[in-house]
Coordinates of C-alpha atoms and ligand atoms in Angstrom, one line a residue:
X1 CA -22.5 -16.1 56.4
X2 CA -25.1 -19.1 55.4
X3 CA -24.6 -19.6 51.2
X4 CA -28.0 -19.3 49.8
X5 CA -27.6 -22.7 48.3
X6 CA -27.7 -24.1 52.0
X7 CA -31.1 -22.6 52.4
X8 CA -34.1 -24.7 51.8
X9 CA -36.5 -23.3 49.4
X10 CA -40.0 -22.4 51.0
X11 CA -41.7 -23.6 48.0
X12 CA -41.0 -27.4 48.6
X13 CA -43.3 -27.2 51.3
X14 CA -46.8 -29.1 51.2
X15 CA -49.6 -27.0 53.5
X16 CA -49.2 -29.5 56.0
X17 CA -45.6 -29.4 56.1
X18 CA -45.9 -25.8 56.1
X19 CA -48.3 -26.1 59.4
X20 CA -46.0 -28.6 61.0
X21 CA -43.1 -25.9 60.3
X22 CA -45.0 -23.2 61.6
X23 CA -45.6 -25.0 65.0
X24 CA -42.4 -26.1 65.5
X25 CA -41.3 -22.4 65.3
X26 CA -43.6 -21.9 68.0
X27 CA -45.8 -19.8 65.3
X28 CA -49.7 -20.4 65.2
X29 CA -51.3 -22.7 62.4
X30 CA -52.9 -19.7 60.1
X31 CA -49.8 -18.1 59.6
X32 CA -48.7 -21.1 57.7
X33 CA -51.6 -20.6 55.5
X34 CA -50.6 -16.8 55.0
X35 CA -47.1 -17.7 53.8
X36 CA -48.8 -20.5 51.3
X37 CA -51.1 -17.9 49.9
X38 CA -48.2 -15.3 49.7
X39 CA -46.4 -18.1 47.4
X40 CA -48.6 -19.6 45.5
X41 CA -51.4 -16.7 44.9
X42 CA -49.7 -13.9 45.4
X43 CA -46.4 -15.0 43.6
X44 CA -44.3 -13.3 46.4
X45 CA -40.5 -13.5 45.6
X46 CA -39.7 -12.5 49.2
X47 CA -40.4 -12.6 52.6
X48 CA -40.4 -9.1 52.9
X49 CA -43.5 -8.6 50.7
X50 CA -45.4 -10.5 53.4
X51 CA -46.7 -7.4 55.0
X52 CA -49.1 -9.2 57.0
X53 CA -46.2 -11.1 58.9
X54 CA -44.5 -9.6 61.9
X55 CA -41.4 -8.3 60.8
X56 CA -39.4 -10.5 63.5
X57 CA -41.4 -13.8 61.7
X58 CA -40.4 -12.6 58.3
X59 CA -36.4 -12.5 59.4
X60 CA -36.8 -15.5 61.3
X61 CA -38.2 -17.6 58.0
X62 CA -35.0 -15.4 56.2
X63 CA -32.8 -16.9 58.2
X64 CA -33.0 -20.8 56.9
X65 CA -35.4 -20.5 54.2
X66 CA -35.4 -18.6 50.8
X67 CA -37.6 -18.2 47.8
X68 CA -35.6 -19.2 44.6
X69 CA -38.3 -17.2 42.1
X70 CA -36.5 -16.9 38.8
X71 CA -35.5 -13.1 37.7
X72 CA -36.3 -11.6 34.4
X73 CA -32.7 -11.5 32.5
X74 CA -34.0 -9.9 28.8
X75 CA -37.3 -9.3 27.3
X76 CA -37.9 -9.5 23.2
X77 CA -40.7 -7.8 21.9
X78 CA -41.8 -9.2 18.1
X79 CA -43.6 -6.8 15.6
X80 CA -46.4 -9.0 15.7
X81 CA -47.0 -8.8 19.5
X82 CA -45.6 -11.6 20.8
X83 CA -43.0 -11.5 23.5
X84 CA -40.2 -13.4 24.5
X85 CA -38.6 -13.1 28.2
X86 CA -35.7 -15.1 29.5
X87 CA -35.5 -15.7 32.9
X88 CA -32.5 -16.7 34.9
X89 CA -33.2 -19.3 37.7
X90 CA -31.5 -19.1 40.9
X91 CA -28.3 -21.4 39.8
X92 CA -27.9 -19.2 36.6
X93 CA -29.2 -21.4 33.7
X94 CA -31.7 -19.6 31.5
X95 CA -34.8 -20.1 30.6
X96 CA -37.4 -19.2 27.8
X97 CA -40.8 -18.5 27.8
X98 CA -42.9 -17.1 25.4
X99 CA -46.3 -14.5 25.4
X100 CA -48.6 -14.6 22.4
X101 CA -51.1 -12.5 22.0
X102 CA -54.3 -12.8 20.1
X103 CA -56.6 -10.0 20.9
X104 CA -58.8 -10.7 17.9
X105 CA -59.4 -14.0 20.1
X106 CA -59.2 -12.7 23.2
X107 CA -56.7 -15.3 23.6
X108 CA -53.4 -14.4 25.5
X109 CA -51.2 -17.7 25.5
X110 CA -47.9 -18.2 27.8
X111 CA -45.7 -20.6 26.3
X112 CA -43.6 -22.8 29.3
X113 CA -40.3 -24.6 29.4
X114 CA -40.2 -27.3 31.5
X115 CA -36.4 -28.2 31.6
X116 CA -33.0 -26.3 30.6
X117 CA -32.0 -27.4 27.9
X118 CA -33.9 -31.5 26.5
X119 CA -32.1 -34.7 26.0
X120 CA -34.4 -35.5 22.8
X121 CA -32.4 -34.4 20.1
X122 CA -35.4 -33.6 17.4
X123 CA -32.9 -32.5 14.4
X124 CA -35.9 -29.2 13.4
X125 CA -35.3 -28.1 17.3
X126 CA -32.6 -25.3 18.5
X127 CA -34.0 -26.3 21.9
X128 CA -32.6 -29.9 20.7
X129 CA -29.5 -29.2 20.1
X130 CA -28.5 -28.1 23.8
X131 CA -27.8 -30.6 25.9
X132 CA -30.5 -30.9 29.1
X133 CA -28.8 -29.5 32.4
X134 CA -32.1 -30.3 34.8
X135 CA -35.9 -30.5 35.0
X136 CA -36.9 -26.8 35.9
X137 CA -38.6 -27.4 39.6
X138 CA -42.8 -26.5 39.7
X139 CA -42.0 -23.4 41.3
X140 CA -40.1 -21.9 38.5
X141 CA -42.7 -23.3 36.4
X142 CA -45.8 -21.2 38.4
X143 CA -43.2 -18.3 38.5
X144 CA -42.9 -18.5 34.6
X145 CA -47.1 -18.0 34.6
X146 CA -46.8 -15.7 37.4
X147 CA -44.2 -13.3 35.7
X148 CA -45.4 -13.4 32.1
X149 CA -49.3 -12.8 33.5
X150 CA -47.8 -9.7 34.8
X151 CA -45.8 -8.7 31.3
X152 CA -49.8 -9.4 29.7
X153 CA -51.6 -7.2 32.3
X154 CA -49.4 -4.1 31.8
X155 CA -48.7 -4.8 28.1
X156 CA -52.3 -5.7 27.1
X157 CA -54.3 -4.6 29.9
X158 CA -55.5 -8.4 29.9
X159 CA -54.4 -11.8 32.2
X160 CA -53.2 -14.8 30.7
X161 CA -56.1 -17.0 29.2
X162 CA -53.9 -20.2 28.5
X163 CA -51.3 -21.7 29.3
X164 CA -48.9 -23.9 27.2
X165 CA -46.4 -26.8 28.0
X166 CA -44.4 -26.3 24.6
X167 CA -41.5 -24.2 25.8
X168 CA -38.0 -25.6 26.4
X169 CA -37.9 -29.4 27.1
X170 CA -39.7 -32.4 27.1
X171 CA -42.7 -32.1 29.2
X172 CA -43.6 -35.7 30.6
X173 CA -39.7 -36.2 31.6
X174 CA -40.5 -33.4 33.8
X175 CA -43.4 -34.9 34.7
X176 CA -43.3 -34.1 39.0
X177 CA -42.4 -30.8 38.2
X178 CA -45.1 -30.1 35.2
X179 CA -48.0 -31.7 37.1
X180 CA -47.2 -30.5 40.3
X181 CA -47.0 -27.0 38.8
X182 CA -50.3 -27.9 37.5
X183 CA -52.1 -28.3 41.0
X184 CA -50.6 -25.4 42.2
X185 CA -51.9 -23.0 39.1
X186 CA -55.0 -24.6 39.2
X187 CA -55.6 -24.6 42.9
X188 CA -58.3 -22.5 44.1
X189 CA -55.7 -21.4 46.9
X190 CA -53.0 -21.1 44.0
X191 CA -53.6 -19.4 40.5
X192 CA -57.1 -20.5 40.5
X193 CA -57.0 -21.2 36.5
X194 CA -58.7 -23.7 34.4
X195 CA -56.9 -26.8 33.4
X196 CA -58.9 -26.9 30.5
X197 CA -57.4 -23.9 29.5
X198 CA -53.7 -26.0 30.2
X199 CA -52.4 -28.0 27.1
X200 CA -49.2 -30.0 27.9
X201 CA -47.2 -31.3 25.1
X202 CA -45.0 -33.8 24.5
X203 CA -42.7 -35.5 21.6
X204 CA -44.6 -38.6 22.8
X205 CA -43.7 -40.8 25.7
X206 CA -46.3 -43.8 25.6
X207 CA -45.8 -45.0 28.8
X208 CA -46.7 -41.3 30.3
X209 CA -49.3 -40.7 28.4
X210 CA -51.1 -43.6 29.7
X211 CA -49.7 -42.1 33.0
X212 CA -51.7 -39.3 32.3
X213 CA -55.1 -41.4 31.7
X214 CA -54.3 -43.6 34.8
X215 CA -54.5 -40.1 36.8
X216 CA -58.0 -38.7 34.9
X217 CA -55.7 -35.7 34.5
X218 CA -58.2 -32.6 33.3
X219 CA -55.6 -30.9 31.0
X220 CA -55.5 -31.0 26.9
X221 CA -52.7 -32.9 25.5
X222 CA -50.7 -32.5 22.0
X223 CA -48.7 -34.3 20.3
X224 CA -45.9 -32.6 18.7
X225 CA -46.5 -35.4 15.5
X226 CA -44.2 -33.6 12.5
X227 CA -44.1 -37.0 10.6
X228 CA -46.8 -39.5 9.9
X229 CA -45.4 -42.9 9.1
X230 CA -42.1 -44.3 11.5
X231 CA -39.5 -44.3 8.9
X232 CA -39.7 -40.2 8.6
X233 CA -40.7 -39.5 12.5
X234 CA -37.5 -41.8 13.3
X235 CA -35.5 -39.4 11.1
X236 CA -36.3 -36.4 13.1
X237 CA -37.3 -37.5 16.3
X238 CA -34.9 -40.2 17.4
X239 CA -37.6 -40.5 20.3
X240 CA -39.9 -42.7 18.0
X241 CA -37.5 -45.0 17.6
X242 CA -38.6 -46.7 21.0
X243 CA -42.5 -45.5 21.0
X244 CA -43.4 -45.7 17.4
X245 CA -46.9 -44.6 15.9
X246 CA -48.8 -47.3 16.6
X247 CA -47.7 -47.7 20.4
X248 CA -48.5 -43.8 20.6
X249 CA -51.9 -44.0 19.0
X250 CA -52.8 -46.7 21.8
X251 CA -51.5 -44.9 24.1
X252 CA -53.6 -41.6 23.6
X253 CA -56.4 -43.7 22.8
X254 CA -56.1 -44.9 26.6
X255 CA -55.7 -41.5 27.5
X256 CA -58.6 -40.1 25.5
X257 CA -60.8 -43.3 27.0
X258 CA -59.4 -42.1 31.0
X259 CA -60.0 -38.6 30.2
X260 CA -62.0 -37.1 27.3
X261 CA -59.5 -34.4 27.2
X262 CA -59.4 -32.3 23.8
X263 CA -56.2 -34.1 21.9
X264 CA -54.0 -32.1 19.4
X265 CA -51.1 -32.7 16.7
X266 CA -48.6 -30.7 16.6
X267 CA -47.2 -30.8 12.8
X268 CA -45.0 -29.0 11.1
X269 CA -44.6 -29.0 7.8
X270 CA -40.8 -29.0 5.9
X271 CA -40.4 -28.9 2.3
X272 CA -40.7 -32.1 0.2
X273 CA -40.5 -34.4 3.7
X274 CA -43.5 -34.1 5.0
X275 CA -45.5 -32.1 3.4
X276 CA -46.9 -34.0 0.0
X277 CA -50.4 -35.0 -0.2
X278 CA -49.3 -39.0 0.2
X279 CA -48.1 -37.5 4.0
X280 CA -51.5 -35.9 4.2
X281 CA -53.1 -39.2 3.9
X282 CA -50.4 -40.7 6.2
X283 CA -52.0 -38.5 8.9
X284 CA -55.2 -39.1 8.3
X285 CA -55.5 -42.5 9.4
X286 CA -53.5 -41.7 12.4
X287 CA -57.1 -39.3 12.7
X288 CA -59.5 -41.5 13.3
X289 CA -59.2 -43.8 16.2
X290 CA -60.2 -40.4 18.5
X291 CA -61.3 -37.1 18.2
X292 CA -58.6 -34.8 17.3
X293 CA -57.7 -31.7 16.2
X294 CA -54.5 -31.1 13.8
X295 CA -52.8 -27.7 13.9
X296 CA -50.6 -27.0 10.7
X297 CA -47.4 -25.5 12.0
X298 CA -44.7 -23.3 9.7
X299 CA -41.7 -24.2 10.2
X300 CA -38.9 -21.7 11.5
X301 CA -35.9 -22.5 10.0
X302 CA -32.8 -22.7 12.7
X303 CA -29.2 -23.0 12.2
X304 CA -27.4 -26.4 10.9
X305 CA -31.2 -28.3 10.0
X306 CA -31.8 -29.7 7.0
X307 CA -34.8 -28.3 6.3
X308 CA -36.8 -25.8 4.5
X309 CA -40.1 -24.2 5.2
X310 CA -42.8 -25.4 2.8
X311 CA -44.8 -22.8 0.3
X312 CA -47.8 -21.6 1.2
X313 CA -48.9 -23.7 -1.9
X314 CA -48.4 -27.0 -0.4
X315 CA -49.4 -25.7 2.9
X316 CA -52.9 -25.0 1.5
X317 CA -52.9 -28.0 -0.3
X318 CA -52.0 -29.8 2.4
X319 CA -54.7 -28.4 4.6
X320 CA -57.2 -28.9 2.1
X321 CA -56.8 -32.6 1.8
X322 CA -57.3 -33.3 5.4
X323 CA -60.2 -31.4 5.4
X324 CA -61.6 -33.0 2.7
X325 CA -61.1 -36.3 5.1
X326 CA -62.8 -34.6 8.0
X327 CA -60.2 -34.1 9.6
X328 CA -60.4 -30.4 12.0
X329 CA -56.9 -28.3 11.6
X330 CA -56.1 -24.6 11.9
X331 CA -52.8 -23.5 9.8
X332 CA -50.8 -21.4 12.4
X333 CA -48.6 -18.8 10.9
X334 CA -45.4 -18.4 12.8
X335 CA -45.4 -16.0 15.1
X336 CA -41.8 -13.8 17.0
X337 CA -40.1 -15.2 14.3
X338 CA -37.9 -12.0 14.2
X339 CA -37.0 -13.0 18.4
X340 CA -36.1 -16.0 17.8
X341 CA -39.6 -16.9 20.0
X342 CA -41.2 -19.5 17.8
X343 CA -42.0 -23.0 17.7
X344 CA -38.7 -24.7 18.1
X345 CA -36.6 -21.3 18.1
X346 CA -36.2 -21.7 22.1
X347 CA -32.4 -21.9 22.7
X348 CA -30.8 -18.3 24.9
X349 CA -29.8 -16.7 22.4
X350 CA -28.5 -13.5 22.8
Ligands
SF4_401 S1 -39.0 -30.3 19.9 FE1 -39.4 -30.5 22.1 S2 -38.8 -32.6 22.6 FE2 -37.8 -32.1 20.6 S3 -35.8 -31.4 21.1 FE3 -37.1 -29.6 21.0 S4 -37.7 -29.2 23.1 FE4 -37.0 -31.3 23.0

């Protein structure tokens, strides 16, 4: 019997490729474009749900082809709402992604991973401390959306409204996968979403950003920033150490310049090392080169860090400062804290 390893996965298709399949197999041009919208609008995990295919053109794709969607291995459900599903792909690493819910907002935000496991080693980050197996392909990425839309409709009675690259992994080292998944989600023959309502984020890879501004990409984009001046960002994310502050503020300038895509910072605060008022004056000059937006982040405290959380004290001092410098920010209380599902909580645990 063929292993289904040795099949090749529909999804890698293009359209075209899809047609030029189709022909070869002696099958007309349209039904290539029935499968594509099976797969990428309709989110079908099999052939068999194709009920508008003859049943002998559905076993003859069986037979050499295969959809590798991910399955739903555990769902977490927080007291505050949020929701927290693991998802085993098709060689058996797990994933993460996270559901958080805002109906006060009519906001309902899906959280991604990008990769199993990340190479970048930020020392705050559970996600961190697991080495990364591979980039997670744009299929399991859409399937991710696809599956955790679903978990919104019947939970909330609401679709997804945006859509996060914060999950697992470093998104611009996934970079064919994330933006790839990106076409396909916003497609009007995929998902069909906004992009503005797609924020990717990153630890900060210069050289991608500007990536990102070279290809006018429509998305938001954060920075995950957790430490204004080099000597304290190279403490906790070793990936400063070759794309310091300065190279990343010219970088997203470039990209803001390409784009004028809304830009975000990502910081969170830890107890007396980040989070004094000389730090809050750090930040703001790393404000005003573009128009950004800084969201306050508490921290989560993991296993093995060195940190604490800050009090609620410094926090609002904190805040206050920067908006006493003009700078826009939004304090965002943890949330699935009690799941594990929060900002840099991401690692399979049982
Ligand atoms: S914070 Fe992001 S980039 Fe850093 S280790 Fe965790 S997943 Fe990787």
């Amino acid at each position: 019997m063929e292993s289904k390893e040795a099949k090749k996965d529909i999804r890698s298709f293009s359209i075209e490729e899809l047609e030029a399949l189709f022909l070869q197999l002696g099958e007309q041009r349209f039904r290539a474009k029935q499968v594509y919208e099976w797969i990428w609008q309709k989110g079908a995990q099999s052939f068999d749900q194709m009920t508008n295919l003859s049943k002998g053109l559905r076993e003859k794709l069986s037979t050499s082809y295969i959809i590798n969607a991910i399955q739903v291995d555990k769902v977490q459900r927080s007291l505050d709402g949020t929701i927290k599903s693991r998802f085993r792909l098709h060689d058996q690493h797990l994933i993460e992604s996270v559901l958080i819910p805002v109906p006060s907002d009519n906001r309902y935000t899906v959280c991604v991973s990008s990769q199993v496991g990340c190479s970048l080693a930020c020392t705050f980050c559970a996600t961190g401390k697991m080495k990364r197996l591979r980039n997670i392909d744009a299929a399991e990425i859409v399937d991710q959306v696809v599956l955790v839309n679903k978990q919104a409709l019947e939970t909330f009675d609401h679709p997804l409204t945006n859509i996060v690259y914060m999950g697992m992994g470093e998104p611009l080292l996934a970079y064919k996968s994330v933006m790839k998944s990106i076409e396909r989600i916003t497609a009007e023959d995929g998902l069909n979403m906004s992009p503005r309502r797609i924020t990717v984020s990153t630890a900060g890879i210069a050289k991608m950003i500007r990536k990102l501004g070279d290809e006018e990409v429509k998305f938001n984009l954060a920075l995950s920033l957790h430490a204004a001046d080099d000597t304290k960002r190279n403490e906790i994310m070793p990936i400063n150490e070759q794309n310091n502050l300065e190279a990343l503020m010219d970088s997203i300038e470039y990209f803001y310049k390409k784009t004028k895509g809304k830009i975000s910072y990502e910081y969170i605060t830890f107890q007396d090392f980040n989070d004094s008022i000389e730090d809050a004056r750090n930040l703001v000059k790393l404000c005003k080169r573009f128009p950004v937006h800084v969201n306050i982040i508490e921290y989560n405290p993991i296993d093995g860090a060195p940190f604490l959380k800050s009090t609620e004290h410094r926090i609002d001092d904190f805040a206050k400062y920067l908006k006493d410098h003009d700078v826009t920010v939004t304090v965002r209380r943890s949330r699935g804290k009690d799941i594990d599902a929060a900002c840099g909580q991401l690692a399979n645990k049982d």
